[in-house]
Amino acid sequence: MKYIISLLVVVGLLSACSSKDTESSKEASNDNKVKETTVSGQSDPEADDEEAEKLHKKIKKESTKADFVELNVDNPPYGKKVKVEGEITNVTNDGALGGELYVSQKEGKGYGMYAVYNLTTDEYKVGDKITAYGTVESEKGTAGGPKITATLIEKK
């Protein structure tokens, strides 16, 4: 009886190992197909530009003007699509993906200060007037104000 149980355990272990090997080889095969497609397929720059333009129009349409009072709270509306229009007052890591632009936006009788996390490689300087489109982050910027991750920034 022990022999039969031992045999069943060994067969079970071997079959489990072989199914994992099969899955791994299928995944490796799929990875190779993706790599082949990527390497052999040439992207069409015009199609890429058209797609980017569609995304930019969508972002602009869905974004609302950022409101400092609404966003400068302990739990800001994470992921809300906003636009910030104003003047750059400080720049960190200019030209590098992930640099921050501090933007002062006129709001009512005062100004709102936003940390705009720049996901472009464009360069900006203090005094540039921009419109940044992006999403509200859950954490504050380095200076303590609302943080916006911008995927589209237009210089005025």
Backbone as JSON Lines, residues from 0, in Angstrom:
{"i":0,"aa":"M","n":[0.82,-1.19,0.0],"ca":[0.0,0.0,0.0],"c":[0.87,1.26,0.0]}
{"i":1,"aa":"K","n":[1.93,1.27,0.85],"ca":[2.83,2.41,0.88],"c":[3.48,2.63,-0.48]}
{"i":2,"aa":"Y","n":[3.76,1.52,-1.17],"ca":[4.38,1.6,-2.49],"c":[3.46,2.31,-3.47]}
{"i":3,"aa":"I","n":[2.18,2.01,-3.43],"ca":[1.21,2.63,-4.35],"c":[1.06,4.12,-4.04]}
{"i":4,"aa":"I","n":[0.99,4.48,-2.76],"ca":[0.86,5.89,-2.37],"c":[2.11,6.66,-2.8]}
{"i":5,"aa":"S","n":[3.3,6.06,-2.56],"ca":[4.55,6.7,-2.96],"c":[4.6,6.89,-4.46]}
{"i":6,"aa":"L","n":[4.16,5.89,-5.2],"ca":[4.14,5.97,-6.66],"c":[3.21,7.09,-7.12]}
{"i":7,"aa":"L","n":[2.04,7.21,-6.5],"ca":[1.09,8.27,-6.87],"c":[1.66,9.66,-6.56]}
{"i":8,"aa":"V","n":[2.34,9.79,-5.43],"ca":[2.95,11.08,-5.07],"c":[4.01,11.46,-6.09]}
{"i":9,"aa":"V","n":[4.87,10.49,-6.46],"ca":[5.94,10.76,-7.42],"c":[5.35,11.13,-8.78]}
{"i":10,"aa":"V","n":[4.34,10.39,-9.23],"ca":[3.7,10.7,-10.51],"c":[3.06,12.08,-10.47]}
{"i":11,"aa":"G","n":[2.41,12.43,-9.34],"ca":[1.81,13.75,-9.19],"c":[2.84,14.86,-9.27]}
{"i":12,"aa":"L","n":[3.96,14.67,-8.59],"ca":[5.02,15.68,-8.63],"c":[5.61,15.83,-10.03]}
{"i":13,"aa":"L","n":[5.83,14.73,-10.7],"ca":[6.37,14.79,-12.05],"c":[5.4,15.47,-13.01]}
{"i":14,"aa":"S","n":[4.13,15.17,-12.87],"ca":[3.16,15.8,-13.78],"c":[3.04,17.3,-13.5]}
{"i":15,"aa":"A","n":[3.15,17.7,-12.24],"ca":[3.1,19.12,-11.9],"c":[4.3,19.84,-12.49]}
{"i":16,"aa":"C","n":[5.46,19.23,-12.41],"ca":[6.68,19.85,-12.96],"c":[6.58,19.97,-14.47]}
{"i":17,"aa":"S","n":[6.06,18.94,-15.13],"ca":[6.0,18.99,-16.58],"c":[5.0,20.03,-17.06]}
{"i":18,"aa":"S","n":[3.91,20.27,-16.33],"ca":[2.96,21.29,-16.77],"c":[3.55,22.69,-16.61]}
{"i":19,"aa":"K","n":[4.37,22.9,-15.56],"ca":[5.03,24.19,-15.39],"c":[6.03,24.42,-16.5]}
{"i":20,"aa":"D","n":[6.76,23.36,-16.88],"ca":[7.73,23.48,-17.96],"c":[7.02,23.84,-19.26]}
{"i":21,"aa":"T","n":[5.86,23.24,-19.5],"ca":[5.1,23.52,-20.7],"c":[4.64,24.97,-20.71]}
{"i":22,"aa":"E","n":[4.15,25.46,-19.56],"ca":[3.72,26.85,-19.48],"c":[4.88,27.79,-19.7]}
{"i":23,"aa":"S","n":[6.04,27.47,-19.12],"ca":[7.21,28.32,-19.29],"c":[7.64,28.37,-20.74]}
{"i":24,"aa":"S","n":[7.59,27.21,-21.41],"ca":[8.0,27.2,-22.82],"c":[7.0,27.95,-23.68]}
{"i":25,"aa":"K","n":[5.71,27.9,-23.31],"ca":[4.7,28.67,-24.05],"c":[4.95,30.16,-23.86]}
{"i":26,"aa":"E","n":[5.26,30.59,-22.62],"ca":[5.53,31.99,-22.35],"c":[6.76,32.45,-23.11]}
{"i":27,"aa":"A","n":[7.79,31.62,-23.13],"ca":[9.02,31.97,-23.85],"c":[8.73,32.09,-25.34]}
{"i":28,"aa":"S","n":[7.9,31.19,-25.86],"ca":[7.53,31.24,-27.26],"c":[6.77,32.53,-27.57]}
{"i":29,"aa":"N","n":[5.83,32.92,-26.68],"ca":[5.09,34.15,-26.87],"c":[6.01,35.37,-26.81]}
{"i":30,"aa":"D","n":[6.99,35.36,-25.88],"ca":[7.95,36.45,-25.77],"c":[8.72,36.6,-27.08]}
{"i":31,"aa":"N","n":[9.12,35.46,-27.67],"ca":[9.86,35.51,-28.92],"c":[9.01,36.1,-30.03]}
{"i":32,"aa":"K","n":[7.73,35.76,-30.06],"ca":[6.83,36.31,-31.07],"c":[6.71,37.81,-30.92]}
{"i":33,"aa":"V","n":[6.58,38.28,-29.69],"ca":[6.47,39.72,-29.46],"c":[7.75,40.4,-29.9]}
{"i":34,"aa":"K","n":[8.9,39.84,-29.53],"ca":[10.17,40.43,-29.92],"c":[10.32,40.45,-31.44]}
{"i":35,"aa":"E","n":[9.93,39.36,-32.11],"ca":[10.03,39.32,-33.56],"c":[9.16,40.4,-34.19]}
{"i":36,"aa":"T","n":[7.96,40.55,-33.69],"ca":[7.05,41.55,-34.22],"c":[7.61,42.94,-34.02]}
{"i":37,"aa":"T","n":[8.15,43.19,-32.83],"ca":[8.69,44.51,-32.52],"c":[9.9,44.81,-33.39]}
{"i":38,"aa":"V","n":[10.79,43.83,-33.54],"ca":[12.0,44.06,-34.3],"c":[11.69,44.17,-35.78]}
{"i":39,"aa":"S","n":[10.87,43.27,-36.31],"ca":[10.62,43.26,-37.74],"c":[9.6,44.31,-38.17]}
{"i":40,"aa":"G","n":[8.66,44.67,-37.27],"ca":[7.63,45.64,-37.63],"c":[8.16,47.06,-37.51]}
{"i":41,"aa":"Q","n":[8.03,47.84,-38.56],"ca":[8.46,49.23,-38.55],"c":[7.25,50.09,-38.2]}
{"i":42,"aa":"S","n":[7.43,51.03,-37.26],"ca":[6.31,51.9,-36.91],"c":[6.22,53.03,-37.93]}
{"i":43,"aa":"D","n":[5.01,53.46,-38.16],"ca":[4.73,54.53,-39.11],"c":[4.72,55.85,-38.34]}
{"i":44,"aa":"P","n":[5.7,56.74,-38.58],"ca":[5.76,58.0,-37.83],"c":[4.49,58.84,-37.97]}
{"i":45,"aa":"E","n":[3.89,58.83,-39.14],"ca":[2.66,59.61,-39.34],"c":[1.52,59.05,-38.5]}
{"i":46,"aa":"A","n":[1.42,57.71,-38.42],"ca":[0.38,57.08,-37.61],"c":[0.61,57.39,-36.13]}
{"i":47,"aa":"D","n":[1.88,57.37,-35.71],"ca":[2.21,57.69,-34.32],"c":[1.84,59.13,-34.0]}
{"i":48,"aa":"D","n":[2.12,60.05,-34.92],"ca":[1.78,61.46,-34.72],"c":[0.27,61.65,-34.63]}
{"i":49,"aa":"E","n":[-0.46,60.95,-35.48],"ca":[-1.93,61.04,-35.46],"c":[-2.48,60.5,-34.14]}
{"i":50,"aa":"E","n":[-1.93,59.4,-33.67],"ca":[-2.37,58.8,-32.41],"c":[-2.07,59.75,-31.25]}
{"i":51,"aa":"A","n":[-0.89,60.34,-31.25],"ca":[-0.51,61.28,-30.2],"c":[-1.44,62.49,-30.22]}
{"i":52,"aa":"E","n":[-1.76,62.98,-31.41],"ca":[-2.66,64.13,-31.53],"c":[-4.05,63.79,-30.98]}
{"i":53,"aa":"K","n":[-4.54,62.59,-31.25],"ca":[-5.84,62.16,-30.71],"c":[-5.81,62.13,-29.18]}
{"i":54,"aa":"L","n":[-4.7,61.59,-28.62],"ca":[-4.57,61.53,-27.16],"c":[-4.5,62.94,-26.56]}
{"i":55,"aa":"H","n":[-3.79,63.84,-27.23],"ca":[-3.69,65.21,-26.74],"c":[-5.05,65.89,-26.74]}
{"i":56,"aa":"K","n":[-5.82,65.69,-27.79],"ca":[-7.17,66.28,-27.85],"c":[-8.05,65.72,-26.74]}
{"i":57,"aa":"K","n":[-7.94,64.42,-26.5],"ca":[-8.73,63.78,-25.44],"c":[-8.36,64.33,-24.07]}
{"i":58,"aa":"I","n":[-7.06,64.46,-23.81],"ca":[-6.6,65.0,-22.52],"c":[-7.12,66.41,-22.32]}
{"i":59,"aa":"K","n":[-7.01,67.24,-23.37],"ca":[-7.47,68.63,-23.27],"c":[-8.97,68.7,-23.0]}
{"i":60,"aa":"K","n":[-9.73,67.84,-23.67],"ca":[-11.18,67.84,-23.52],"c":[-11.61,67.41,-22.11]}
{"i":61,"aa":"E","n":[-10.92,66.43,-21.55],"ca":[-11.3,65.86,-20.26],"c":[-10.79,66.65,-19.06]}
{"i":62,"aa":"S","n":[-9.82,67.54,-19.28],"ca":[-9.21,68.28,-18.17],"c":[-10.02,69.5,-17.78]}
{"i":63,"aa":"T","n":[-10.06,69.75,-16.46],"ca":[-10.69,70.96,-15.94],"c":[-9.61,71.82,-15.29]}
{"i":64,"aa":"K","n":[-9.86,73.11,-15.18],"ca":[-8.86,74.0,-14.59],"c":[-8.63,73.6,-13.13]}
{"i":65,"aa":"A","n":[-7.37,73.48,-12.76],"ca":[-7.0,73.12,-11.39],"c":[-7.45,74.19,-10.42]}
{"i":66,"aa":"D","n":[-7.95,73.76,-9.27],"ca":[-8.39,74.67,-8.21],"c":[-7.56,74.38,-6.97]}
{"i":67,"aa":"F","n":[-6.71,75.36,-6.6],"ca":[-5.78,75.18,-5.5],"c":[-6.47,74.77,-4.2]}
{"i":68,"aa":"V","n":[-7.6,75.42,-3.89],"ca":[-8.31,75.12,-2.64],"c":[-8.79,73.68,-2.63]}
{"i":69,"aa":"E","n":[-9.28,73.19,-3.76],"ca":[-9.77,71.81,-3.86],"c":[-8.63,70.79,-3.78]}
{"i":70,"aa":"L","n":[-7.48,71.12,-4.38],"ca":[-6.39,70.15,-4.48],"c":[-5.4,70.2,-3.32]}
{"i":71,"aa":"N","n":[-5.33,71.31,-2.6],"ca":[-4.37,71.44,-1.5],"c":[-4.98,70.95,-0.19]}
{"i":72,"aa":"V","n":[-5.34,69.67,-0.16],"ca":[-5.93,69.03,1.01],"c":[-5.16,67.75,1.31]}
{"i":73,"aa":"D","n":[-5.45,67.16,2.46],"ca":[-4.75,65.93,2.85],"c":[-5.01,64.77,1.89]}
{"i":74,"aa":"N","n":[-6.23,64.66,1.39],"ca":[-6.6,63.59,0.46],"c":[-7.12,64.19,-0.84]}
{"i":75,"aa":"P","n":[-6.23,64.65,-1.72],"ca":[-6.69,65.27,-2.97],"c":[-7.36,64.23,-3.87]}
{"i":76,"aa":"P","n":[-8.14,64.7,-4.84],"ca":[-8.84,63.76,-5.75],"c":[-7.85,63.1,-6.71]}
{"i":77,"aa":"Y","n":[-7.22,62.04,-6.23],"ca":[-6.19,61.32,-6.99],"c":[-6.71,60.91,-8.37]}
{"i":78,"aa":"G","n":[-5.92,61.22,-9.4],"ca":[-6.26,60.8,-10.76],"c":[-7.15,61.78,-11.51]}
{"i":79,"aa":"K","n":[-7.63,62.81,-10.83],"ca":[-8.47,63.8,-11.5],"c":[-7.65,64.49,-12.6]}
{"i":80,"aa":"K","n":[-8.24,64.64,-13.78],"ca":[-7.56,65.27,-14.91],"c":[-7.74,66.78,-14.83]}
{"i":81,"aa":"V","n":[-6.61,67.49,-14.78],"ca":[-6.65,68.95,-14.62],"c":[-5.67,69.61,-15.58]}
{"i":82,"aa":"K","n":[-5.85,70.93,-15.72],"ca":[-4.87,71.72,-16.45],"c":[-4.45,72.88,-15.57]}
{"i":83,"aa":"V","n":[-3.18,73.21,-15.66],"ca":[-2.61,74.31,-14.89],"c":[-2.05,75.3,-15.91]}
{"i":84,"aa":"E","n":[-2.5,76.55,-15.83],"ca":[-2.03,77.6,-16.73],"c":[-1.33,78.67,-15.91]}
{"i":85,"aa":"G","n":[-0.07,78.91,-16.2],"ca":[0.62,79.94,-15.45],"c":[2.06,80.08,-15.82]}
{"i":86,"aa":"E","n":[2.8,80.71,-14.91],"ca":[4.21,81.0,-15.13],"c":[5.07,80.1,-14.26]}
{"i":87,"aa":"I","n":[6.15,79.6,-14.86],"ca":[7.09,78.75,-14.12],"c":[7.92,79.63,-13.19]}
{"i":88,"aa":"T","n":[7.93,79.25,-11.91],"ca":[8.69,80.01,-10.92],"c":[9.96,79.28,-10.48]}
{"i":89,"aa":"N","n":[10.05,77.97,-10.75],"ca":[11.24,77.2,-10.4],"c":[11.27,75.94,-11.25]}
{"i":90,"aa":"V","n":[12.48,75.46,-11.56],"ca":[12.65,74.26,-12.38],"c":[13.68,73.37,-11.72]}
{"i":91,"aa":"T","n":[13.38,72.06,-11.61],"ca":[14.37,71.08,-11.14],"c":[14.52,70.01,-12.2]}
{"i":92,"aa":"N","n":[15.74,69.53,-12.41],"ca":[16.04,68.48,-13.4],"c":[15.51,68.83,-14.78]}
{"i":93,"aa":"D","n":[15.82,70.03,-15.25],"ca":[15.33,70.48,-16.55],"c":[15.77,69.55,-17.67]}
{"i":94,"aa":"G","n":[14.85,69.21,-18.55],"ca":[15.13,68.37,-19.7],"c":[15.18,66.89,-19.38]}
{"i":95,"aa":"A","n":[15.1,66.54,-18.11],"ca":[15.13,65.13,-17.72],"c":[13.7,64.68,-17.41]}
{"i":96,"aa":"L","n":[13.39,63.49,-17.84],"ca":[12.09,62.93,-17.54],"c":[11.91,62.88,-16.03]}
{"i":97,"aa":"G","n":[10.85,63.47,-15.54],"ca":[10.59,63.43,-14.11],"c":[11.02,64.66,-13.36]}
{"i":98,"aa":"G","n":[11.46,65.69,-14.05],"ca":[11.79,66.93,-13.37],"c":[10.51,67.62,-12.9]}
{"i":99,"aa":"E","n":[10.65,68.56,-11.98],"ca":[9.48,69.3,-11.5],"c":[9.55,70.74,-11.95]}
{"i":100,"aa":"L","n":[8.4,71.24,-12.35],"ca":[8.22,72.64,-12.69],"c":[7.27,73.2,-11.65]}
{"i":101,"aa":"Y","n":[7.64,74.3,-11.02],"ca":[6.73,74.94,-10.07],"c":[6.01,76.03,-10.83]}
{"i":102,"aa":"V","n":[4.68,75.93,-10.88],"ca":[3.87,76.83,-11.69],"c":[2.93,77.61,-10.79]}
{"i":103,"aa":"S","n":[2.92,78.92,-10.99],"ca":[2.03,79.82,-10.27],"c":[0.86,80.16,-11.19]}
{"i":104,"aa":"Q","n":[-0.35,79.82,-10.74],"ca":[-1.56,80.04,-11.54],"c":[-2.45,81.06,-10.86]}
{"i":105,"aa":"K","n":[-2.89,82.08,-11.59],"ca":[-3.78,83.1,-11.05],"c":[-5.14,82.45,-10.8]}
{"i":106,"aa":"E","n":[-5.64,82.63,-9.56],"ca":[-6.94,82.08,-9.19],"c":[-7.68,83.09,-8.32]}
{"i":107,"aa":"G","n":[-8.73,83.64,-8.85],"ca":[-9.49,84.64,-8.1],"c":[-8.63,85.83,-7.77]}
{"i":108,"aa":"K","n":[-8.52,86.17,-6.47],"ca":[-7.72,87.31,-6.04],"c":[-6.3,86.92,-5.65]}
{"i":109,"aa":"G","n":[-5.96,85.65,-5.81],"ca":[-4.63,85.18,-5.41],"c":[-4.02,84.27,-6.46]}
{"i":110,"aa":"Y","n":[-3.06,83.47,-5.99],"ca":[-2.36,82.55,-6.87],"c":[-2.3,81.17,-6.23]}
{"i":111,"aa":"G","n":[-2.35,80.14,-7.07],"ca":[-2.14,78.78,-6.61],"c":[-0.79,78.31,-7.1]}
{"i":112,"aa":"M","n":[-0.03,77.62,-6.26],"ca":[1.3,77.13,-6.63],"c":[1.22,75.6,-6.77]}
{"i":113,"aa":"Y","n":[1.64,75.12,-7.93],"ca":[1.56,73.69,-8.23],"c":[2.93,73.13,-8.57]}
{"i":114,"aa":"A","n":[3.19,71.92,-8.11],"ca":[4.39,71.18,-8.53],"c":[3.95,70.31,-9.7]}
{"i":115,"aa":"V","n":[4.46,70.61,-10.88],"ca":[4.09,69.87,-12.08],"c":[5.23,68.9,-12.39]}
{"i":116,"aa":"Y","n":[4.95,67.63,-12.21],"ca":[5.91,66.56,-12.48],"c":[5.94,66.38,-14.0]}
{"i":117,"aa":"N","n":[7.05,66.72,-14.62],"ca":[7.18,66.79,-16.07],"c":[7.53,65.42,-16.67]}
{"i":118,"aa":"L","n":[6.6,64.84,-17.43],"ca":[6.87,63.57,-18.11],"c":[7.29,63.77,-19.56]}
{"i":119,"aa":"T","n":[7.71,64.97,-19.91],"ca":[8.24,65.23,-21.25],"c":[9.74,65.47,-21.11]}
{"i":120,"aa":"T","n":[10.45,65.49,-22.22],"ca":[11.88,65.8,-22.18],"c":[12.15,67.22,-22.66]}
{"i":121,"aa":"D","n":[11.11,68.0,-22.84],"ca":[11.27,69.4,-23.25],"c":[11.91,70.19,-22.13]}
{"i":122,"aa":"E","n":[12.63,71.24,-22.51],"ca":[13.3,72.07,-21.52],"c":[12.49,73.34,-21.27]}
{"i":123,"aa":"Y","n":[12.45,73.76,-20.02],"ca":[11.72,74.96,-19.61],"c":[12.61,75.79,-18.71]}
{"i":124,"aa":"K","n":[12.27,77.07,-18.6],"ca":[13.04,77.94,-17.72],"c":[12.08,78.82,-16.93]}
{"i":125,"aa":"V","n":[12.6,79.37,-15.86],"ca":[11.82,80.28,-15.01],"c":[11.32,81.43,-15.88]}
{"i":126,"aa":"G","n":[10.04,81.73,-15.74],"ca":[9.43,82.81,-16.51],"c":[8.61,82.32,-17.7]}
{"i":127,"aa":"D","n":[8.84,81.06,-18.15],"ca":[8.04,80.52,-19.25],"c":[6.58,80.43,-18.83]}
{"i":128,"aa":"K","n":[5.69,80.79,-19.74],"ca":[4.26,80.63,-19.5],"c":[3.83,79.35,-20.2]}
{"i":129,"aa":"I","n":[3.17,78.48,-19.43],"ca":[2.79,77.17,-19.95],"c":[1.36,76.81,-19.58]}
{"i":130,"aa":"T","n":[0.85,75.8,-20.27],"ca":[-0.37,75.11,-19.87],"c":[0.02,73.64,-19.77]}
{"i":131,"aa":"A","n":[-0.15,73.07,-18.58],"ca":[0.2,71.68,-18.33],"c":[-1.08,70.88,-18.1]}
{"i":132,"aa":"Y","n":[-1.2,69.75,-18.8],"ca":[-2.35,68.86,-18.66],"c":[-1.88,67.57,-18.0]}
{"i":133,"aa":"G","n":[-2.6,67.14,-16.97],"ca":[-2.19,65.91,-16.31],"c":[-3.16,65.49,-15.23]}
{"i":134,"aa":"T","n":[-2.68,64.63,-14.34],"ca":[-3.52,64.07,-13.28],"c":[-2.99,64.44,-11.91]}
{"i":135,"aa":"V","n":[-3.91,64.56,-10.97],"ca":[-3.57,64.91,-9.59],"c":[-2.97,63.68,-8.91]}
{"i":136,"aa":"E","n":[-1.89,63.9,-8.18],"ca":[-1.25,62.83,-7.42],"c":[-1.75,62.84,-5.98]}
{"i":137,"aa":"S","n":[-1.6,61.73,-5.29],"ca":[-2.07,61.64,-3.91],"c":[-1.11,62.32,-2.94]}
{"i":138,"aa":"E","n":[0.18,62.39,-3.3],"ca":[1.13,63.05,-2.41],"c":[1.36,64.49,-2.86]}
{"i":139,"aa":"K","n":[1.91,65.28,-1.96],"ca":[2.2,66.68,-2.25],"c":[3.53,66.79,-2.99]}
{"i":140,"aa":"G","n":[3.74,67.92,-3.64],"ca":[5.0,68.2,-4.3],"c":[6.08,68.49,-3.27]}
{"i":141,"aa":"T","n":[7.31,68.63,-3.72],"ca":[8.44,68.88,-2.83],"c":[8.23,70.12,-1.97]}
{"i":142,"aa":"A","n":[7.62,71.16,-2.54],"ca":[7.4,72.41,-1.79],"c":[6.13,72.36,-0.94]}
{"i":143,"aa":"G","n":[5.39,71.27,-0.98],"ca":[4.22,71.12,-0.12],"c":[2.88,71.39,-0.77]}
{"i":144,"aa":"G","n":[2.87,71.86,-1.99],"ca":[1.6,72.15,-2.68],"c":[1.11,70.96,-3.48]}
{"i":145,"aa":"P","n":[-0.02,71.11,-4.16],"ca":[-0.56,70.02,-4.97],"c":[0.43,69.58,-6.06]}
{"i":146,"aa":"K","n":[0.44,68.28,-6.33],"ca":[1.34,67.73,-7.35],"c":[0.52,67.2,-8.52]}
{"i":147,"aa":"I","n":[0.91,67.61,-9.72],"ca":[0.25,67.2,-10.95],"c":[1.28,66.47,-11.81]}
{"i":148,"aa":"T","n":[0.94,65.3,-12.31],"ca":[1.8,64.6,-13.25],"c":[1.33,64.96,-14.64]}
{"i":149,"aa":"A","n":[2.16,65.71,-15.37],"ca":[1.79,66.24,-16.67],"c":[2.31,65.36,-17.81]}
{"i":150,"aa":"T","n":[1.41,64.97,-18.69],"ca":[1.78,64.21,-19.87],"c":[1.82,65.1,-21.11]}
{"i":151,"aa":"L","n":[1.27,66.3,-20.99],"ca":[1.26,67.26,-22.09],"c":[1.5,68.64,-21.53]}
{"i":152,"aa":"I","n":[2.52,69.32,-22.05],"ca":[2.81,70.69,-21.64],"c":[2.97,71.53,-22.88]}
{"i":153,"aa":"E","n":[2.24,72.64,-22.93],"ca":[2.33,73.56,-24.07],"c":[2.93,74.87,-23.61]}
{"i":154,"aa":"K","n":[3.92,75.37,-24.35],"ca":[4.5,76.68,-24.07],"c":[3.64,77.73,-24.76]}
{"i":155,"aa":"K","n":[3.44,78.86,-24.08],"ca":[2.67,79.93,-24.69],"c":[3.59,80.96,-25.28]}
